CSV table of C-alpha atoms in Angstrom, one decimal:
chain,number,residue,atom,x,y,z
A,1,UNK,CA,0.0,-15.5,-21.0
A,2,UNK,CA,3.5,-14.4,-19.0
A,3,UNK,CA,3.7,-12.4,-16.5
A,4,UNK,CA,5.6,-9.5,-15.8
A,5,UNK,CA,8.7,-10.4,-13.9
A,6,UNK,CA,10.0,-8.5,-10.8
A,7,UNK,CA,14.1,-8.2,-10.7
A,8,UNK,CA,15.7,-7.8,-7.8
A,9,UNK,CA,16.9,-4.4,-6.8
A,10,UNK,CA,20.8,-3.4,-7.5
A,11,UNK,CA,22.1,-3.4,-4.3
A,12,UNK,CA,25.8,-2.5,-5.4
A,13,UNK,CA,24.2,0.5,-7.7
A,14,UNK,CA,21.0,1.6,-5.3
A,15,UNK,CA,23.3,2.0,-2.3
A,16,UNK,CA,26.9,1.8,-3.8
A,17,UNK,CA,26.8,4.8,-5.9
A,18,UNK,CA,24.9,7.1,-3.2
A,19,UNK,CA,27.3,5.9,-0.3
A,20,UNK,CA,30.3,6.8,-2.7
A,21,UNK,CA,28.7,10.5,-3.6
A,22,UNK,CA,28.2,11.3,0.3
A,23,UNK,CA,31.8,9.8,1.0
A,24,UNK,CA,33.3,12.7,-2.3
A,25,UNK,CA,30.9,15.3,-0.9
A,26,UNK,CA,32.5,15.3,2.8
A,27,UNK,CA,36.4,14.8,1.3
A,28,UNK,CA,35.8,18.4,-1.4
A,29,UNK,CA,34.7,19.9,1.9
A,30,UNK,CA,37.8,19.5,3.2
A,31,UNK,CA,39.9,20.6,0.3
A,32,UNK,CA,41.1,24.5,0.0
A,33,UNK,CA,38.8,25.7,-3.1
A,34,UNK,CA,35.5,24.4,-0.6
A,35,UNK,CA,37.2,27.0,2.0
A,36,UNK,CA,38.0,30.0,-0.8
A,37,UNK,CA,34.2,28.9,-2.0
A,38,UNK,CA,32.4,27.5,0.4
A,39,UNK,CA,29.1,28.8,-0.7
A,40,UNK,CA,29.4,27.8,-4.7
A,41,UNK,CA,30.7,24.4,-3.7
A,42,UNK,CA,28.2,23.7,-0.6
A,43,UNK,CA,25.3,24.3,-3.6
A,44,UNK,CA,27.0,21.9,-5.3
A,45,UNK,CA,27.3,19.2,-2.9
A,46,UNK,CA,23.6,19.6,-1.6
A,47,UNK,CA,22.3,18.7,-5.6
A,48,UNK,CA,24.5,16.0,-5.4
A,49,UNK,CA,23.0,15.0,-2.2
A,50,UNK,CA,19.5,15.8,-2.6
A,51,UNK,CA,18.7,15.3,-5.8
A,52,UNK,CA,22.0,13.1,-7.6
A,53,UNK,CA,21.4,10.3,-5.4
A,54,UNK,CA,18.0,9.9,-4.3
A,55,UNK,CA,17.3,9.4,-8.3
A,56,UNK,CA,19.8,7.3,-8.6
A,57,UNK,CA,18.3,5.0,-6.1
A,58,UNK,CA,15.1,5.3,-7.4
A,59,UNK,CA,16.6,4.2,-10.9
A,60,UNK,CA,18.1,1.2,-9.4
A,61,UNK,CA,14.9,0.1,-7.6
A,62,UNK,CA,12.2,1.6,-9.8
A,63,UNK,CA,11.4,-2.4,-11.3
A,64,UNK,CA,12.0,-4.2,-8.1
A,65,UNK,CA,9.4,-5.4,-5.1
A,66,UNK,CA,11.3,-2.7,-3.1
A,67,UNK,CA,8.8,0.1,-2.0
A,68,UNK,CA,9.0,3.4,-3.8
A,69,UNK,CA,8.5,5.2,-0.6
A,70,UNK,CA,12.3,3.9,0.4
A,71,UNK,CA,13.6,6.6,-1.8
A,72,UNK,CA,13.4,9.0,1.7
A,73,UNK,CA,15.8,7.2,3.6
A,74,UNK,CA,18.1,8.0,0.9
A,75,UNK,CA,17.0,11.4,1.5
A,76,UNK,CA,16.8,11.4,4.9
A,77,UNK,CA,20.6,10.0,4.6
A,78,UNK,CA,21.3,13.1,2.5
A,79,UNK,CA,20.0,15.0,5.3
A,80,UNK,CA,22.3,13.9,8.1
A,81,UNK,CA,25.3,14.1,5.9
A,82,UNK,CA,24.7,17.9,5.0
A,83,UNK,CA,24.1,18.8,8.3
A,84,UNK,CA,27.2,17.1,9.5
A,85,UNK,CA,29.6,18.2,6.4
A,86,UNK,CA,27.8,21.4,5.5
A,87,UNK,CA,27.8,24.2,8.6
A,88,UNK,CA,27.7,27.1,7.5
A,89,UNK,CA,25.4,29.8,9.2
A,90,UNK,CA,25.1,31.7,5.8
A,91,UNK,CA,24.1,28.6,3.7
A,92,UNK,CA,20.3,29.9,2.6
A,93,UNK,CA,19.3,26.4,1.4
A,94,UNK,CA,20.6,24.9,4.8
A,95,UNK,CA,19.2,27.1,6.9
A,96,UNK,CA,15.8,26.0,4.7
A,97,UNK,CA,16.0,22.7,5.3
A,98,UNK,CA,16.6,22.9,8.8
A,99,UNK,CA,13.8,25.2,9.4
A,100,UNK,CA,11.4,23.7,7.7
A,101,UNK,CA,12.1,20.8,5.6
A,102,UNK,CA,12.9,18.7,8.7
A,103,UNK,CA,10.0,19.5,10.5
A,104,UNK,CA,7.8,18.8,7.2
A,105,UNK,CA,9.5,15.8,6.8
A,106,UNK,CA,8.7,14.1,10.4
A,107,UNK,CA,5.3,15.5,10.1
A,108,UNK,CA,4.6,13.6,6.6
A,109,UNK,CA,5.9,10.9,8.1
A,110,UNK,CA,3.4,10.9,11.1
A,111,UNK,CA,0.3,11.7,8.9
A,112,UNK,CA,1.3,8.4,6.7
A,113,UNK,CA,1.6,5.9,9.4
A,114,UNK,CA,-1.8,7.9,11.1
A,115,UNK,CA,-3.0,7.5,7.6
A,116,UNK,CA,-2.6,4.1,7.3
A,117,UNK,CA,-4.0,3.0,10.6
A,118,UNK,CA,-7.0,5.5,9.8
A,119,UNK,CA,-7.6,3.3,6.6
A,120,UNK,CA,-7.2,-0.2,8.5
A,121,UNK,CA,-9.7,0.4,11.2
A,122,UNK,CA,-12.4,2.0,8.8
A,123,UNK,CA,-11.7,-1.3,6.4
A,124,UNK,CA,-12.0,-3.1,9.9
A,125,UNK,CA,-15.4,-1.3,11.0
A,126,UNK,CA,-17.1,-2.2,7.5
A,127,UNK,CA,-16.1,-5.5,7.3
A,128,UNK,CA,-17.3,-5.8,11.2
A,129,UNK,CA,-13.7,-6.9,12.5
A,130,UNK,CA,-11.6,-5.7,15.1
A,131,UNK,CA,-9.7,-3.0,14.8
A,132,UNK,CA,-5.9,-4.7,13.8
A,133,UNK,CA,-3.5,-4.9,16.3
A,134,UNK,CA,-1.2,-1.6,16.5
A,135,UNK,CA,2.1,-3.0,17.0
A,136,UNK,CA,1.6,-5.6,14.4
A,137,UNK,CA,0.4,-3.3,11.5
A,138,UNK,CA,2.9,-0.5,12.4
A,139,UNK,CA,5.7,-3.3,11.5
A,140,UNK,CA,3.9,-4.0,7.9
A,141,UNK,CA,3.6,0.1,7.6
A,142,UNK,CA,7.3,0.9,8.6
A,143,UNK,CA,8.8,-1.8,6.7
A,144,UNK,CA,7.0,0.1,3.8
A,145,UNK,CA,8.6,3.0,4.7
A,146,UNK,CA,11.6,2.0,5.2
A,147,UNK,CA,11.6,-0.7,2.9
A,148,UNK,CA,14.0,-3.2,5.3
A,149,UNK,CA,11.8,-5.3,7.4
A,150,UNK,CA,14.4,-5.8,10.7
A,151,UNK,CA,14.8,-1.6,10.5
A,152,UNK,CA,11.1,-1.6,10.2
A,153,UNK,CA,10.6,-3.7,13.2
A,154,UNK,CA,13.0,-1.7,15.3
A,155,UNK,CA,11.1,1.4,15.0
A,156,UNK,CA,7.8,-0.1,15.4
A,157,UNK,CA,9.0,-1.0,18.5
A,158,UNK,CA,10.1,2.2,19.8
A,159,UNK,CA,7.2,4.0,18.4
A,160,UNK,CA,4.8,1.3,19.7
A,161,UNK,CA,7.0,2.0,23.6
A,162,UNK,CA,4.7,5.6,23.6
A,163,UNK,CA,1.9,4.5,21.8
A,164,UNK,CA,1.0,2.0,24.6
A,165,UNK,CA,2.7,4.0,27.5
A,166,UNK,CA,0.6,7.2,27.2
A,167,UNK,CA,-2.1,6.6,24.4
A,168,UNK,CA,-3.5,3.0,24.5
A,169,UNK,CA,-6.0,1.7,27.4
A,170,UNK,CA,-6.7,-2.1,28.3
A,171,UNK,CA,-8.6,-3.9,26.1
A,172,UNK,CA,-12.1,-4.4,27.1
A,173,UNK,CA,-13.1,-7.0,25.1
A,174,UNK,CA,-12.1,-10.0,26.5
A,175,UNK,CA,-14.3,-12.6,26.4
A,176,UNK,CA,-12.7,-15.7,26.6
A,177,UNK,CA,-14.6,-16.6,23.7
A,178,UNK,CA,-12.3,-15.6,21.5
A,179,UNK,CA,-10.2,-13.2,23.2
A,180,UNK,CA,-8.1,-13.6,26.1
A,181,UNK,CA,-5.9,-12.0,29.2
A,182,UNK,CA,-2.6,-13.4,29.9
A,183,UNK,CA,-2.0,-11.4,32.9
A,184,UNK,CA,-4.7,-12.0,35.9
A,185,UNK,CA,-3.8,-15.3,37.0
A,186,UNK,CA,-0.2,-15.8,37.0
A,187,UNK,CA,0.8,-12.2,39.2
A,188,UNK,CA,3.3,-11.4,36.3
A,189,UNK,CA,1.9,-7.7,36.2
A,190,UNK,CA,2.3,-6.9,39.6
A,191,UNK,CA,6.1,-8.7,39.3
A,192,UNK,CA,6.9,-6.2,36.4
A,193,UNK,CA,5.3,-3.0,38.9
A,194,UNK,CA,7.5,-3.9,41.5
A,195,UNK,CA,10.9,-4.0,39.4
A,196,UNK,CA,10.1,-0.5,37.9
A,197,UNK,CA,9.9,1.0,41.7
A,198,UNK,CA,13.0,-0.8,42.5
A,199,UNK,CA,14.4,0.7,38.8
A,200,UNK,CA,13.3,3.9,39.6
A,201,UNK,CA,14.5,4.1,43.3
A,202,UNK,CA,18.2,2.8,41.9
A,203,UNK,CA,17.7,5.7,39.6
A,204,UNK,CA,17.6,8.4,41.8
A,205,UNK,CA,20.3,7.2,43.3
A,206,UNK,CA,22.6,6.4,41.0
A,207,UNK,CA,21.9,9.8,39.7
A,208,UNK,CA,23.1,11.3,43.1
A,209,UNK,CA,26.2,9.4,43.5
A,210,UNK,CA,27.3,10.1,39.7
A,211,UNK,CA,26.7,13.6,39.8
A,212,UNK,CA,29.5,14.0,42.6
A,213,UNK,CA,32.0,12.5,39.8
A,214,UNK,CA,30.4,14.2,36.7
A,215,UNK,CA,27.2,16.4,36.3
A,216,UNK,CA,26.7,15.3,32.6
A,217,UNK,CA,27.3,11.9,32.5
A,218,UNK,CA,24.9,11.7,35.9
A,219,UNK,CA,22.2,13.1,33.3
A,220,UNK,CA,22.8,10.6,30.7
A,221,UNK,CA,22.3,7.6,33.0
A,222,UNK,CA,19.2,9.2,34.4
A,223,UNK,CA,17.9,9.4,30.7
A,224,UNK,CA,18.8,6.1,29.9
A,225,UNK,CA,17.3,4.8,32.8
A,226,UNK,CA,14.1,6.8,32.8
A,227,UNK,CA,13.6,5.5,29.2
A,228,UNK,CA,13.6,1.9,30.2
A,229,UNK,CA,11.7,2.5,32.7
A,230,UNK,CA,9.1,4.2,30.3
A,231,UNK,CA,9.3,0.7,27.9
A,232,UNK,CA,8.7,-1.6,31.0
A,233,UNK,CA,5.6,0.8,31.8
A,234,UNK,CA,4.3,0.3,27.8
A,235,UNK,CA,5.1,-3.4,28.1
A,236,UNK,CA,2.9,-3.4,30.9
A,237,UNK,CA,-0.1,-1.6,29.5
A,238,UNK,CA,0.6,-3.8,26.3
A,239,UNK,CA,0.1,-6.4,28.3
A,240,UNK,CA,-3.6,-5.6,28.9
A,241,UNK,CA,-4.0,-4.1,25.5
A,242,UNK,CA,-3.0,-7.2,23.5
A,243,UNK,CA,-4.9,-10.0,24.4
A,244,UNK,CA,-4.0,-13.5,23.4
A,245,UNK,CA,-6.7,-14.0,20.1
A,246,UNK,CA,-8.3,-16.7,18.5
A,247,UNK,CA,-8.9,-16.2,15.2
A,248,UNK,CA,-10.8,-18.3,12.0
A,249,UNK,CA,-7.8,-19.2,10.4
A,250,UNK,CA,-5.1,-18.0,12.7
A,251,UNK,CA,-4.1,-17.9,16.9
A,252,UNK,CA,-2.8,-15.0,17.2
A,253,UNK,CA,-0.2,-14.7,21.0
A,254,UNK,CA,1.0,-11.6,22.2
A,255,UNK,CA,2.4,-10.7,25.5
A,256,UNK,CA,2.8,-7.3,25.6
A,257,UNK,CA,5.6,-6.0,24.0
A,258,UNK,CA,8.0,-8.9,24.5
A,259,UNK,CA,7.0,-11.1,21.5
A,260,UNK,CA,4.2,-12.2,19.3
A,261,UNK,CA,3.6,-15.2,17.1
A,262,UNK,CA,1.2,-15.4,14.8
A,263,UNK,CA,0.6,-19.5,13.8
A,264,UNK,CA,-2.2,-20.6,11.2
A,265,UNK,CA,-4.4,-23.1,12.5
A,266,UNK,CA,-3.1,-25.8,9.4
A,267,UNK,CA,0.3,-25.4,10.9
A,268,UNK,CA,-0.5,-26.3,14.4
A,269,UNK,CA,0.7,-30.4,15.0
A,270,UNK,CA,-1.1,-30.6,18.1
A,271,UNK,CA,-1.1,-28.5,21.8
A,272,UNK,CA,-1.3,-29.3,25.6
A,273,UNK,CA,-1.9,-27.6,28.5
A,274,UNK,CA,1.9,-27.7,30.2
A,275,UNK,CA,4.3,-25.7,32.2
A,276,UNK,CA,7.2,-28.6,31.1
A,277,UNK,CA,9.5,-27.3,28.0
A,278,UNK,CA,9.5,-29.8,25.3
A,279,UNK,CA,12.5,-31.3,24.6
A,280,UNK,CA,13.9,-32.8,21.0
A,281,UNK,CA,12.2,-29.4,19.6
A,282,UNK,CA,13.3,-25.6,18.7
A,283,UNK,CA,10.8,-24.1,21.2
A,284,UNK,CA,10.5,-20.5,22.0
A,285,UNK,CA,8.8,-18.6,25.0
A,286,UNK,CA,6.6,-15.6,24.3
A,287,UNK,CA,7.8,-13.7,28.1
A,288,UNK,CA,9.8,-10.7,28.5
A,289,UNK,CA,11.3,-12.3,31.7
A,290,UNK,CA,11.5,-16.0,31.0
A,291,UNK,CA,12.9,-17.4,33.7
A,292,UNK,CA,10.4,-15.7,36.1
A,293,UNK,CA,7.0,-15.7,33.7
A,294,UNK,CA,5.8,-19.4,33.9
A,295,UNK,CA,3.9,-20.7,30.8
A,296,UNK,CA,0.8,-22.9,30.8
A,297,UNK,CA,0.6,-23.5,27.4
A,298,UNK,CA,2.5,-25.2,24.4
A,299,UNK,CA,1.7,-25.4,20.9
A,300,UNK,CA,4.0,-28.0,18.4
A,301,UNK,CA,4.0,-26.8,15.3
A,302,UNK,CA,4.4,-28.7,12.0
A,303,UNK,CA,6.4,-26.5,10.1
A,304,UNK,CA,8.8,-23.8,11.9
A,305,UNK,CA,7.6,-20.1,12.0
A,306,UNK,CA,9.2,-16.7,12.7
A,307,UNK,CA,8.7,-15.4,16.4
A,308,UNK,CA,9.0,-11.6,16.8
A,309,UNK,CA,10.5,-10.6,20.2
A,310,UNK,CA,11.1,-7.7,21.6
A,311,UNK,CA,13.0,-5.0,19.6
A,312,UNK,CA,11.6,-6.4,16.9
A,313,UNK,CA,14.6,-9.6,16.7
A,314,UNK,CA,12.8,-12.6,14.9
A,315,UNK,CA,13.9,-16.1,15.4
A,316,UNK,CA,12.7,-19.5,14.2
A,317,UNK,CA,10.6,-22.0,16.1
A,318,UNK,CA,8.9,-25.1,15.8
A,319,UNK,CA,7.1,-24.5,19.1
A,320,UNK,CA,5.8,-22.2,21.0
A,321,UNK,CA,5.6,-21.8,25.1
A,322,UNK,CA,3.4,-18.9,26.4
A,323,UNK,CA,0.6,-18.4,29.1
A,324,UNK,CA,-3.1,-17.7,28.6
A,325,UNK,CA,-6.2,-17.2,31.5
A,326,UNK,CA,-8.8,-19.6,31.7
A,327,UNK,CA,-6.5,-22.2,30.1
A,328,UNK,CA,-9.5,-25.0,30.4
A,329,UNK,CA,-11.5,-22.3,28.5
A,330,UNK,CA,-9.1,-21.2,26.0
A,331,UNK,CA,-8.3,-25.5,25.3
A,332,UNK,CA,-11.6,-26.3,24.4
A,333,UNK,CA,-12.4,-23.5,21.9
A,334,UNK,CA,-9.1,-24.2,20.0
A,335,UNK,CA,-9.6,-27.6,19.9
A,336,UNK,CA,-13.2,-26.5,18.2
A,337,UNK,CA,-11.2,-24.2,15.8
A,338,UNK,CA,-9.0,-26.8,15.0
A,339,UNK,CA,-11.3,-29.2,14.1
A,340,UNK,CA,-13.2,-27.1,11.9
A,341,UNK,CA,-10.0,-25.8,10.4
A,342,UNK,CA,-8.9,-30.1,9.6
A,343,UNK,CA,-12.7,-30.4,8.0
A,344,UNK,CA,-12.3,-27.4,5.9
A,345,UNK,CA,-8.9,-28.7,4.8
């Protein structure tokens, strides 16, 4: 019996070929019959766009692992391209598109990823688990979308920044059974508070004292610096949210938003309670501030693993340093879970 093979996706074709139609669309816009015809040739261009190269890049993907639903970036491409190139006021079609087809578009796009985190927490309630951890499944559902797991990553991140800033609420299910804090014993929560006052106070400020020089560039500074002041306040929540979780199979380490690791229980070599780093060893630790956030905690790993930090960057380690309440606690049931895991295997 064979089984069907899966070839890799055309790269040079599936994004060559698109890039190149976008790249002869801008330079006819810039020719004289586009200016003595702007509205025959603008037509033109927007079926090339729209509907030439978004198939194309479905033809070059269509027998690949590559998600289908990647087709939209190529569309969503097309999008900023026509609005950049194509400016007339008269343009029906353009007019359409920015009316409504945007706003359709981002609204699709919300009701799939609230879609798909309606379908995992109903699969989660039947099968009388927890609901799966937000930040973690919205990487799995926007690298579908997107079908590039590093983009995906990077706007997980961002969308996960308002999700736990203004939506999410600290878990309440610690138990230290299987669940546990990484926040109440080591002060690092009330560390982070006091840097976003001092960030915010520098804010006003600097907003002041640039706005003598220049009024706009005082308001994109402020912006800037409100916005990272709004991901320090969601990496804060997060860090109440996301508890540290041991799992049947799995330990599953999250501090907030400044990095996860997910290790299988096979993988782990051995672990001690320890604040020293290991040396001879490729260790990473799971802090947004490392050289302020102590860890208690260090896991050796057999084989190396991929550690998401924050932004969604991935790096390699072979162990991993991070810090967990009740450390005693949390020792003694891993050690349990490890030892059924080795009799299982």
């Amino acid at each position: 019996m064979t089984t069907k093979s899966i070839h890799k996706p055309r790269w040079a074709i599936a994004l060559g070929i698109p890039f190149f139609l976008f790249l002869c669309c801008f330079l006819i816009t810039l020719t004289t019959k586009f200016k003595d015809h702007p509205a025959l040739f603008s037509n033109a261009i927007l079926i090339d766009i729209f509907v030439v190269a978004p198939f194309i890049y479905f033809l070059a993907i269509r027998k690949s692992a590559v998600s289908k639903w990647t087709v939209l970036r190529v569309f969503v491409s097309g999008l900023v391209v026509a609005g950049l190139i194509l400016k007339s006021p008269s343009n029906i079609f353009l007019n359409l598109l920015e009316t409504w087809i945007y706003p359709l578009l981002e609204g699709g796009l919300i009701f799939f990823v609230g879609r798909k985190f309606y379908i995992a927490n109903k699969n989660a309630k039947k099968a009388n688990a927890t609901a799966p951890d937000f930040l973690t499944h919205c990487r799995v559902v926007m690298s579908e979308v997107f079908g590039n797991a590093k983009f995906g990553n990077i706007i997980s991140s961002e969308i996960s920044v308002m999700y736990y800033a203004f939506f999410i609420r600290r878990n309440k299910i610690i138990d230290y059974e299987q669940r546990f804090s990484s926040y109440k014993e080591n002060g690092i929560v009330i560390v982070l508070w006091v840097i976003l006052f001092i960030f915010l106070i520098e804010t006003s400020g600097v907003h002041f004292l640039v706005r003598i020089w220049n009024h706009t560039l005082a308001w994109v500074l402020t912006g800037l610096s409100l916005y990272t002041c709004i991901q320090l306040f969601g990496h804060i929540r997060a860090i109440k949210a996301r508890p540290i979780t041991i799992n049947k199979d799995s330990l599953e380490i999250h501090n907030g938003l400044a990095g996860d690791a997910i290790i299988q229980l096979d993988n782990i070599d051995k672990f001690v309670l320890s604040k020293k780093v290991p040396e001879g060893r490729n260790p990473i630790k799971i802090a947004l501030l490392k050289n302020f956030e102590n860890h208690n905690v260090v896991v050796y790993l057999k084989s190396p693993i991929r550690v998401t930090m924050i932004f969604g960057m991935q790096k390699n380690a072979d162990a991993v340093l991070f810090y967990v309440d009740k450390s005693k606690d949390f020792q003694k049931i891993l050690q349990s879970k490890l030892h059924e895991a080795s009799i299982k295997f």
